[in-house]
Amino acid sequence: MQAFFDDYVCLAGLATELVNTAPGVWHGEDQLPDTAALTAFLAEHGIDAEPATRDLEAVHDLRARLREVLDARDAEVIEHRASALVARGLGTVGLAPDAQGRQQWCARPRPDADLADRLALLSGLGVLGALRALGPERFRDCASDTCSGVFIDTTRPGRRRYCMPDLCGNRANVAAYRARRRANS
Ligand SMILES: [Zn+2]
């Protein structure tokens, strides 16, 4: 597994989606409750792994650290916290061919890095890449009043408003959620 520095859009997307699997962000439930859910989440992001229970616990802990990164609005604070995540998993930096065969800067994890360390490296690089290319104003709270998610807006126009556009940005979903909450109370 290696991470291309220029791939920050993809890596920042991984960081955003990992943070927003936390309990309380969407409908209250943890979206990574067990190793099967974590395996599926990783596969969606092109990461082939068979996590053990201790990996799941370590990823939950990383998710909380990463939330502190995405909650920051100051460039120096974001950089400081994201650099710590990168350092946690970083092995070597070098050049490698990308999918188009062009030589690109990439980072490789330490050989002994566990799954959470590797995810820390990937998401930390995504955060730093987005910060450098787009600035701290792209780190935002979800605009939905039923969601406490956060996100990094890597879109070209920079007008993204929701952490999970298909869910929080969908009025029908929000209405259904409110109706369910009324019915339960
Ligand atoms: Zn949201």
XYZ file of N, CA and C and ligand atoms in Angstrom:
556
model
N 0.852 -1.205 0.000
C 0.000 0.000 0.000
C 0.879 1.244 0.000
N 0.621 2.137 -0.941
C 1.336 3.409 -0.968
C 0.330 4.510 -1.256
N 0.672 5.734 -0.906
C -0.239 6.863 -1.088
C 0.452 7.933 -1.903
N -0.141 8.312 -3.022
C 0.412 9.371 -3.857
C 0.002 10.735 -3.299
N 0.983 11.614 -3.176
C 0.701 12.947 -2.617
C -0.355 13.677 -3.444
N -0.315 13.481 -4.773
C -1.250 14.201 -5.639
C -2.673 13.657 -5.553
N -2.825 12.566 -4.832
C -4.127 11.908 -4.734
C -4.933 12.431 -3.549
N -4.700 13.688 -3.147
C -5.278 14.167 -1.893
C -6.808 14.186 -1.917
N -7.431 14.341 -3.112
C -8.898 14.379 -3.165
C -9.466 13.050 -2.665
N -8.898 11.982 -3.168
C -9.320 10.645 -2.756
C -9.028 10.403 -1.274
N -7.847 10.794 -0.835
C -7.439 10.546 0.554
C -8.228 11.420 1.530
N -8.520 12.668 1.140
C -9.338 13.539 1.992
C -10.764 12.996 2.059
N -11.223 12.372 0.976
C -12.546 11.731 0.976
C -12.581 10.567 1.955
N -11.506 9.802 1.989
C -11.399 8.715 2.967
C -11.467 9.268 4.389
N -10.733 10.356 4.648
C -10.728 10.970 5.984
C -12.136 11.427 6.365
N -12.804 12.122 5.454
C -14.164 12.616 5.719
C -15.114 11.456 6.003
N -15.058 10.432 5.176
C -16.023 9.330 5.330
C -15.747 8.513 6.590
N -14.480 8.366 6.939
C -14.163 7.634 8.170
C -14.695 8.388 9.395
N -14.465 9.689 9.437
C -14.945 10.498 10.569
C -16.470 10.399 10.707
N -17.140 10.387 9.585
C -18.606 10.436 9.632
C -19.269 9.074 9.823
N -18.446 8.021 10.046
C -19.028 6.742 10.455
C -19.258 6.696 11.965
N -18.810 7.728 12.675
C -18.878 7.714 14.147
C -20.323 7.774 14.632
N -20.593 7.160 15.807
C -21.944 7.245 16.356
C -22.319 8.696 16.618
N -23.560 9.047 16.362
C -24.005 10.408 16.617
C -23.995 11.293 15.393
N -23.219 10.922 14.369
C -23.177 11.784 13.187
C -24.455 11.611 12.368
N -24.770 10.383 12.066
C -25.955 10.142 11.228
C -26.855 9.105 11.892
N -28.039 9.532 12.318
C -29.037 8.637 12.913
C -28.543 7.932 14.178
N -27.470 8.420 14.747
C -27.050 7.922 16.050
C -26.196 6.675 16.054
N -26.326 5.834 15.034
C -25.635 4.544 15.112
C -24.196 4.627 14.620
N -23.329 3.780 15.203
C -21.971 3.623 14.700
C -22.054 2.882 13.367
N -21.472 3.466 12.328
C -21.523 2.822 11.020
C -20.392 1.796 10.845
N -19.496 1.721 11.831
C -18.449 0.686 11.813
C -18.543 -0.119 13.111
N -19.655 -0.846 13.316
C -19.867 -1.529 14.603
C -19.037 -2.808 14.756
N -18.603 -3.410 13.673
C -17.885 -4.683 13.768
C -16.851 -4.788 12.641
N -16.084 -5.872 12.666
C -15.004 -6.001 11.687
C -15.550 -6.185 10.261
N -16.748 -6.776 10.133
C -17.334 -6.948 8.790
C -17.635 -5.582 8.167
N -18.191 -4.679 8.976
C -18.489 -3.331 8.476
C -17.200 -2.599 8.107
N -16.161 -2.804 8.925
C -14.878 -2.153 8.628
C -14.277 -2.718 7.336
N -14.353 -4.028 7.157
C -13.847 -4.652 5.929
C -14.553 -4.058 4.710
N -15.886 -3.919 4.798
C -16.660 -3.360 3.678
C -16.276 -1.906 3.422
N -16.112 -1.126 4.496
C -15.715 0.281 4.360
C -14.359 0.376 3.659
N -13.415 -0.457 4.063
C -12.078 -0.434 3.467
C -12.134 -0.827 1.990
N -12.949 -1.849 1.679
C -13.068 -2.297 0.286
C -13.612 -1.180 -0.597
N -14.588 -0.406 -0.053
C -15.131 0.735 -0.811
C -14.040 1.736 -1.163
N -12.986 1.775 -0.341
C -11.894 2.717 -0.583
C -10.670 2.034 -1.180
N -10.885 0.844 -1.746
C -9.802 0.169 -2.454
C -8.737 -0.409 -1.550
N -9.076 -0.610 -0.259
C -8.096 -1.166 0.683
C -8.516 -2.591 1.031
N -7.636 -3.518 0.678
C -7.914 -4.929 0.914
C -7.308 -5.319 2.265
N -8.139 -5.630 3.249
C -7.621 -5.980 4.579
C -8.620 -6.872 5.290
N -8.096 -7.651 6.232
C -8.957 -8.474 7.078
C -8.749 -8.053 8.519
N -9.450 -7.015 8.952
C -9.191 -6.462 10.277
C -9.617 -7.404 11.404
N -8.813 -7.411 12.469
C -9.150 -8.132 13.693
C -9.865 -7.164 14.639
N -10.366 -7.702 15.750
C -11.090 -6.857 16.711
C -10.208 -5.725 17.230
N -8.912 -6.024 17.480
C -8.037 -4.950 17.985
C -7.829 -3.861 16.924
N -7.882 -4.255 15.620
C -7.809 -3.250 14.559
C -9.039 -2.347 14.601
N -10.201 -2.972 14.823
C -11.441 -2.189 14.883
C -11.359 -1.153 16.002
N -10.870 -1.579 17.168
C -10.740 -0.653 18.307
C -9.764 0.472 17.968
N -8.658 0.116 17.311
C -7.657 1.125 16.959
C -8.206 2.098 15.905
N -9.046 1.584 14.993
C -9.633 2.465 13.966
C -10.662 3.402 14.620
N -11.422 2.905 15.597
C -12.354 3.782 16.326
C -11.591 4.914 17.018
N -10.435 4.566 17.583
C -9.616 5.583 18.255
C -9.061 6.581 17.233
N -8.573 6.071 16.105
C -8.083 6.958 15.043
C -9.197 7.891 14.566
N -10.393 7.353 14.448
C -11.543 8.146 13.992
C -11.766 9.350 14.908
N -11.607 9.140 16.215
C -11.760 10.245 17.166
C -10.637 11.276 16.987
N -9.393 10.788 16.762
C -8.258 11.720 16.533
C -8.496 12.522 15.245
N -8.994 11.817 14.236
C -9.216 12.457 12.934
C -10.342 13.491 13.023
N -11.318 13.228 13.867
C -12.395 14.202 14.077
C -11.815 15.516 14.626
N -10.823 15.396 15.511
C -10.183 16.594 16.070
C -9.463 17.380 14.969
N -8.955 16.675 13.964
C -8.306 17.357 12.841
C -9.355 18.109 12.020
N -10.465 17.426 11.699
C -11.474 18.031 10.829
C -12.327 19.080 11.558
N -12.289 19.053 12.893
C -12.980 20.080 13.675
C -12.185 21.382 13.736
N -10.878 21.312 13.476
C -10.041 22.508 13.556
C -10.343 23.420 12.362
N -10.233 24.713 12.589
C -10.487 25.683 11.513
C -9.267 26.564 11.264
N -8.222 26.339 12.033
C -7.001 27.118 11.917
C -5.954 26.281 11.174
N -5.320 26.862 10.161
C -4.401 26.108 9.308
C -3.274 25.459 10.102
N -2.714 26.208 11.065
C -1.597 25.657 11.837
C -2.021 24.465 12.684
N -3.215 24.581 13.263
C -3.715 23.485 14.105
C -3.998 22.255 13.236
N -4.622 22.467 12.084
C -4.904 21.353 11.175
C -3.589 20.678 10.776
N -2.600 21.485 10.397
C -1.317 20.937 9.950
C -0.639 20.137 11.062
N -0.644 20.710 12.263
C 0.005 20.065 13.408
C -0.631 18.702 13.688
N -1.959 18.676 13.737
C -2.656 17.432 14.081
C -2.541 16.397 12.955
N -2.627 16.864 11.699
C -2.544 15.919 10.569
C -1.128 15.362 10.426
N -0.120 16.193 10.699
C 1.267 15.725 10.605
C 1.525 14.615 11.613
N 0.916 14.722 12.781
C 1.077 13.684 13.807
C 0.497 12.358 13.306
N -0.617 12.424 12.574
C -1.208 11.198 12.022
C -0.293 10.595 10.957
N 0.268 11.450 10.102
C 1.181 10.956 9.063
C 2.385 10.276 9.709
N 2.949 10.928 10.718
C 4.159 10.404 11.380
C 3.901 9.031 11.985
N 2.676 8.830 12.439
C 2.323 7.567 13.084
C 2.511 6.357 12.151
N 2.236 6.552 10.851
C 2.301 5.402 9.944
C 3.424 5.449 8.929
N 4.119 6.603 8.848
C 5.058 6.809 7.734
C 6.298 5.932 7.818
N 6.612 5.287 6.688
C 7.865 4.558 6.560
C 8.816 5.361 5.705
N 8.659 5.290 4.384
C 9.548 6.001 3.472
C 8.757 6.856 2.491
N 9.454 7.836 1.915
C 8.891 8.668 0.846
C 9.754 8.449 -0.383
N 9.115 8.315 -1.543
C 9.899 8.106 -2.755
C 9.052 8.337 -3.995
N 9.623 7.995 -5.150
C 8.902 8.129 -6.409
C 8.423 6.756 -6.870
N 7.215 6.738 -7.441
C 6.675 5.486 -7.975
C 5.735 5.840 -9.124
N 5.553 4.941 -10.100
C 4.654 5.239 -11.209
C 3.194 5.155 -10.754
N 2.373 6.126 -11.184
C 0.944 6.074 -10.881
C 0.238 5.215 -11.936
N -1.112 5.218 -11.925
C -1.880 4.353 -12.834
C -1.602 4.692 -14.299
N -1.200 5.949 -14.558
C -0.906 6.366 -15.939
C 0.577 6.187 -16.276
N 1.342 5.613 -15.325
C 2.755 5.363 -15.579
C 3.655 6.563 -15.352
N 3.100 7.671 -14.806
C 3.929 8.849 -14.517
C 4.548 8.720 -13.128
N 5.794 9.155 -12.998
C 6.454 9.121 -11.698
C 5.840 10.174 -10.777
N 5.435 9.736 -9.599
C 4.802 10.647 -8.634
C 5.416 10.429 -7.259
N 5.401 11.491 -6.444
C 5.817 11.350 -5.050
C 4.798 10.495 -4.313
N 5.298 9.572 -3.536
C 4.385 8.765 -2.742
C 4.998 8.440 -1.391
N 4.126 8.089 -0.465
C 4.551 7.688 0.876
C 4.191 6.236 1.077
N 5.087 5.505 1.747
C 4.804 4.107 2.079
C 4.816 3.951 3.591
N 3.940 3.096 4.092
C 3.892 2.921 5.544
C 5.093 2.138 6.068
N 5.366 2.289 7.345
C 6.370 1.451 8.009
C 5.972 -0.001 7.851
N 6.955 -0.910 7.714
C 6.606 -2.328 7.554
C 5.780 -2.860 8.725
N 6.013 -2.334 9.941
C 5.303 -2.845 11.112
C 4.050 -2.035 11.439
N 3.663 -1.108 10.545
C 2.472 -0.294 10.810
C 1.227 -1.173 10.760
N 0.359 -1.034 11.763
C -0.884 -1.810 11.717
C -1.926 -1.063 10.868
N -3.116 -1.643 10.770
C -4.132 -1.066 9.886
C -4.448 0.389 10.247
N -4.635 0.663 11.548
C -4.979 2.026 11.960
C -3.835 2.995 11.650
N -2.575 2.535 11.818
C -1.424 3.394 11.480
C -1.433 3.729 9.980
N -1.756 2.733 9.174
C -1.799 2.951 7.717
C -2.921 3.921 7.344
N -4.073 3.738 7.974
C -5.184 4.658 7.711
C -4.852 6.073 8.202
N -4.089 6.142 9.302
C -3.661 7.452 9.810
C -2.773 8.140 8.777
N -1.856 7.376 8.173
C -0.975 7.915 7.141
C -1.786 8.416 5.943
N -2.703 7.590 5.454
C -3.491 7.945 4.267
C -4.346 9.183 4.526
N -5.087 9.175 5.638
C -5.990 10.290 5.889
C -5.207 11.554 6.243
N -4.073 11.396 6.961
C -3.249 12.567 7.282
C -2.706 13.229 6.019
N -2.275 12.425 5.060
C -1.791 12.976 3.784
C -2.919 13.679 3.033
N -4.118 13.092 3.080
C -5.273 13.716 2.429
C -5.573 15.082 3.014
N -5.519 15.159 4.347
C -5.772 16.435 5.030
C -4.712 17.467 4.636
N -3.438 17.069 4.687
C -2.359 18.023 4.375
C -2.434 18.474 2.914
N -2.759 17.537 2.004
C -2.871 17.891 0.590
C -4.000 18.875 0.348
N -5.147 18.631 0.987
C -6.296 19.526 0.822
C -6.005 20.896 1.443
N -5.319 20.880 2.577
C -4.975 22.147 3.253
C -4.064 22.986 2.366
N -3.060 22.342 1.771
C -2.109 23.069 0.921
C -2.790 23.583 -0.347
N -3.601 22.714 -0.987
C -4.165 23.082 -2.287
C -5.372 24.013 -2.153
N -6.151 23.869 -1.062
C -7.456 24.530 -1.007
C -7.634 25.473 0.182
N -6.869 25.258 1.240
C -6.932 26.157 2.394
C -7.875 25.680 3.491
N -7.737 26.262 4.699
C -8.502 25.795 5.861
C -9.995 26.085 5.767
N -10.398 27.026 4.914
C -11.833 27.335 4.811
C -12.621 26.194 4.170
N -11.889 25.196 3.643
C -12.573 24.027 3.065
C -12.888 22.965 4.129
N -12.516 23.230 5.378
C -12.838 22.322 6.482
C -14.105 22.856 7.138
N -15.216 22.114 7.035
C -16.513 22.682 7.410
C -17.405 21.713 8.172
N -18.414 22.316 8.838
C -19.481 21.539 9.485
C -20.574 21.265 8.454
N -21.211 20.106 8.594
C -22.336 19.774 7.732
C -23.468 20.771 7.954
N -24.126 21.185 6.852
C -25.177 22.198 6.943
C -26.512 21.623 7.395
N -26.651 20.308 7.441
C -27.915 19.712 7.856
C -28.116 19.901 9.358
N -29.341 20.275 9.777
C -29.546 20.486 11.210
C -29.834 19.179 11.949
N -29.860 18.053 11.230
C -30.011 16.770 11.903
C -28.708 15.985 11.897
N -27.630 16.623 11.494
C -26.357 15.915 11.330
C -25.242 16.709 11.989
N -24.342 16.025 12.695
C -23.212 16.704 13.332
C -21.900 16.351 12.627
N -21.999 15.973 11.360
C -20.807 15.592 10.602
C -19.956 16.790 10.211
N -18.740 16.480 9.791
C -17.821 17.492 9.266
C -17.251 16.948 7.958
N -16.664 17.832 7.162
C -16.107 17.348 5.898
C -15.039 18.290 5.374
N -14.238 17.766 4.445
C -13.288 18.584 3.696
C -13.873 18.729 2.293
N -14.127 19.953 1.891
C -14.706 20.195 0.562
C -13.582 20.250 -0.463
N -13.478 19.185 -1.274
C -12.437 19.161 -2.312
C -13.026 19.399 -3.697
N -14.296 19.839 -3.751
C -14.891 20.119 -5.063
C -14.237 21.364 -5.659
N -14.272 21.460 -6.980
C -13.637 22.606 -7.628
C -14.311 23.936 -7.235
N -15.663 24.024 -7.307
C -16.278 25.304 -6.925
C -16.209 25.592 -5.425
N -16.073 24.543 -4.605
C -15.965 24.765 -3.169
C -17.263 25.166 -2.507
N -18.388 24.666 -3.005
C -19.678 25.043 -2.426
C -20.407 23.862 -1.796
N -19.662 22.799 -1.473
C -20.299 21.647 -0.843
C -20.828 22.039 0.542
N -22.020 21.525 0.895
C -22.637 21.925 2.157
C -22.836 20.773 3.134
N -22.834 19.537 2.628
C -23.169 18.398 3.489
C -22.015 17.415 3.594
N -21.947 16.748 4.755
C -20.851 15.784 4.937
C -21.083 14.539 4.100
N -22.363 14.123 3.983
C -22.701 12.983 3.130
C -23.813 13.460 2.192
N -23.440 14.015 1.045
C -24.417 14.682 0.185
C -25.657 13.836 -0.130
N -25.470 12.511 -0.257
C -26.613 11.657 -0.592
C -27.571 11.496 0.580
N -27.073 11.682 1.802
C -27.906 11.480 2.991
C -28.345 12.811 3.585
N -27.387 13.583 4.075
C -27.729 14.837 4.766
C -28.318 15.839 3.789
N -27.913 15.758 2.520
C -28.395 16.719 1.537
C -29.734 16.329 0.946
N -30.276 15.228 1.419
C -31.512 14.707 0.828
C -32.692 15.036 1.737
N -33.545 15.933 1.303
C -34.656 16.398 2.137
C -35.578 15.257 2.543
N -35.804 14.330 1.633
C -36.717 13.222 1.931
C -36.175 12.388 3.089
N -34.872 12.145 3.085
C -34.253 11.383 4.170
C -34.378 12.101 5.496
N -34.138 13.400 5.454
C -34.205 14.197 6.678
C -35.623 14.193 7.220
N -36.602 14.353 6.328
C -38.004 14.353 6.749
C -38.385 13.011 7.361
N -37.914 11.926 6.747
C -38.222 10.591 7.259
C -37.595 10.390 8.635
N -36.393 10.916 8.804
C -35.702 10.780 10.078
C -36.464 11.536 11.166
N -36.914 12.748 10.836
C -37.666 13.546 11.827
C -38.967 12.853 12.209
N -39.636 12.283 11.192
C -40.903 11.605 11.457
C -40.692 10.407 12.377
N -39.580 9.695 12.139
C -39.281 8.530 12.960
C -38.989 8.963 14.405
N -38.284 10.065 14.539
C -37.943 10.548 15.879
C -39.210 10.989 16.620
N -40.124 11.661 15.885
C -41.401 12.072 16.508
C -42.175 10.849 16.970
N -42.190 9.825 16.106
C -42.940 8.609 16.429
C -42.359 7.920 17.662
N -41.055 8.040 17.840
C -40.394 7.372 18.981
C -40.545 8.145 20.289
N -40.841 9.442 20.190
C -40.860 10.260 21.411
C -42.273 10.409 21.958
Zn -24.029 15.562 7.380
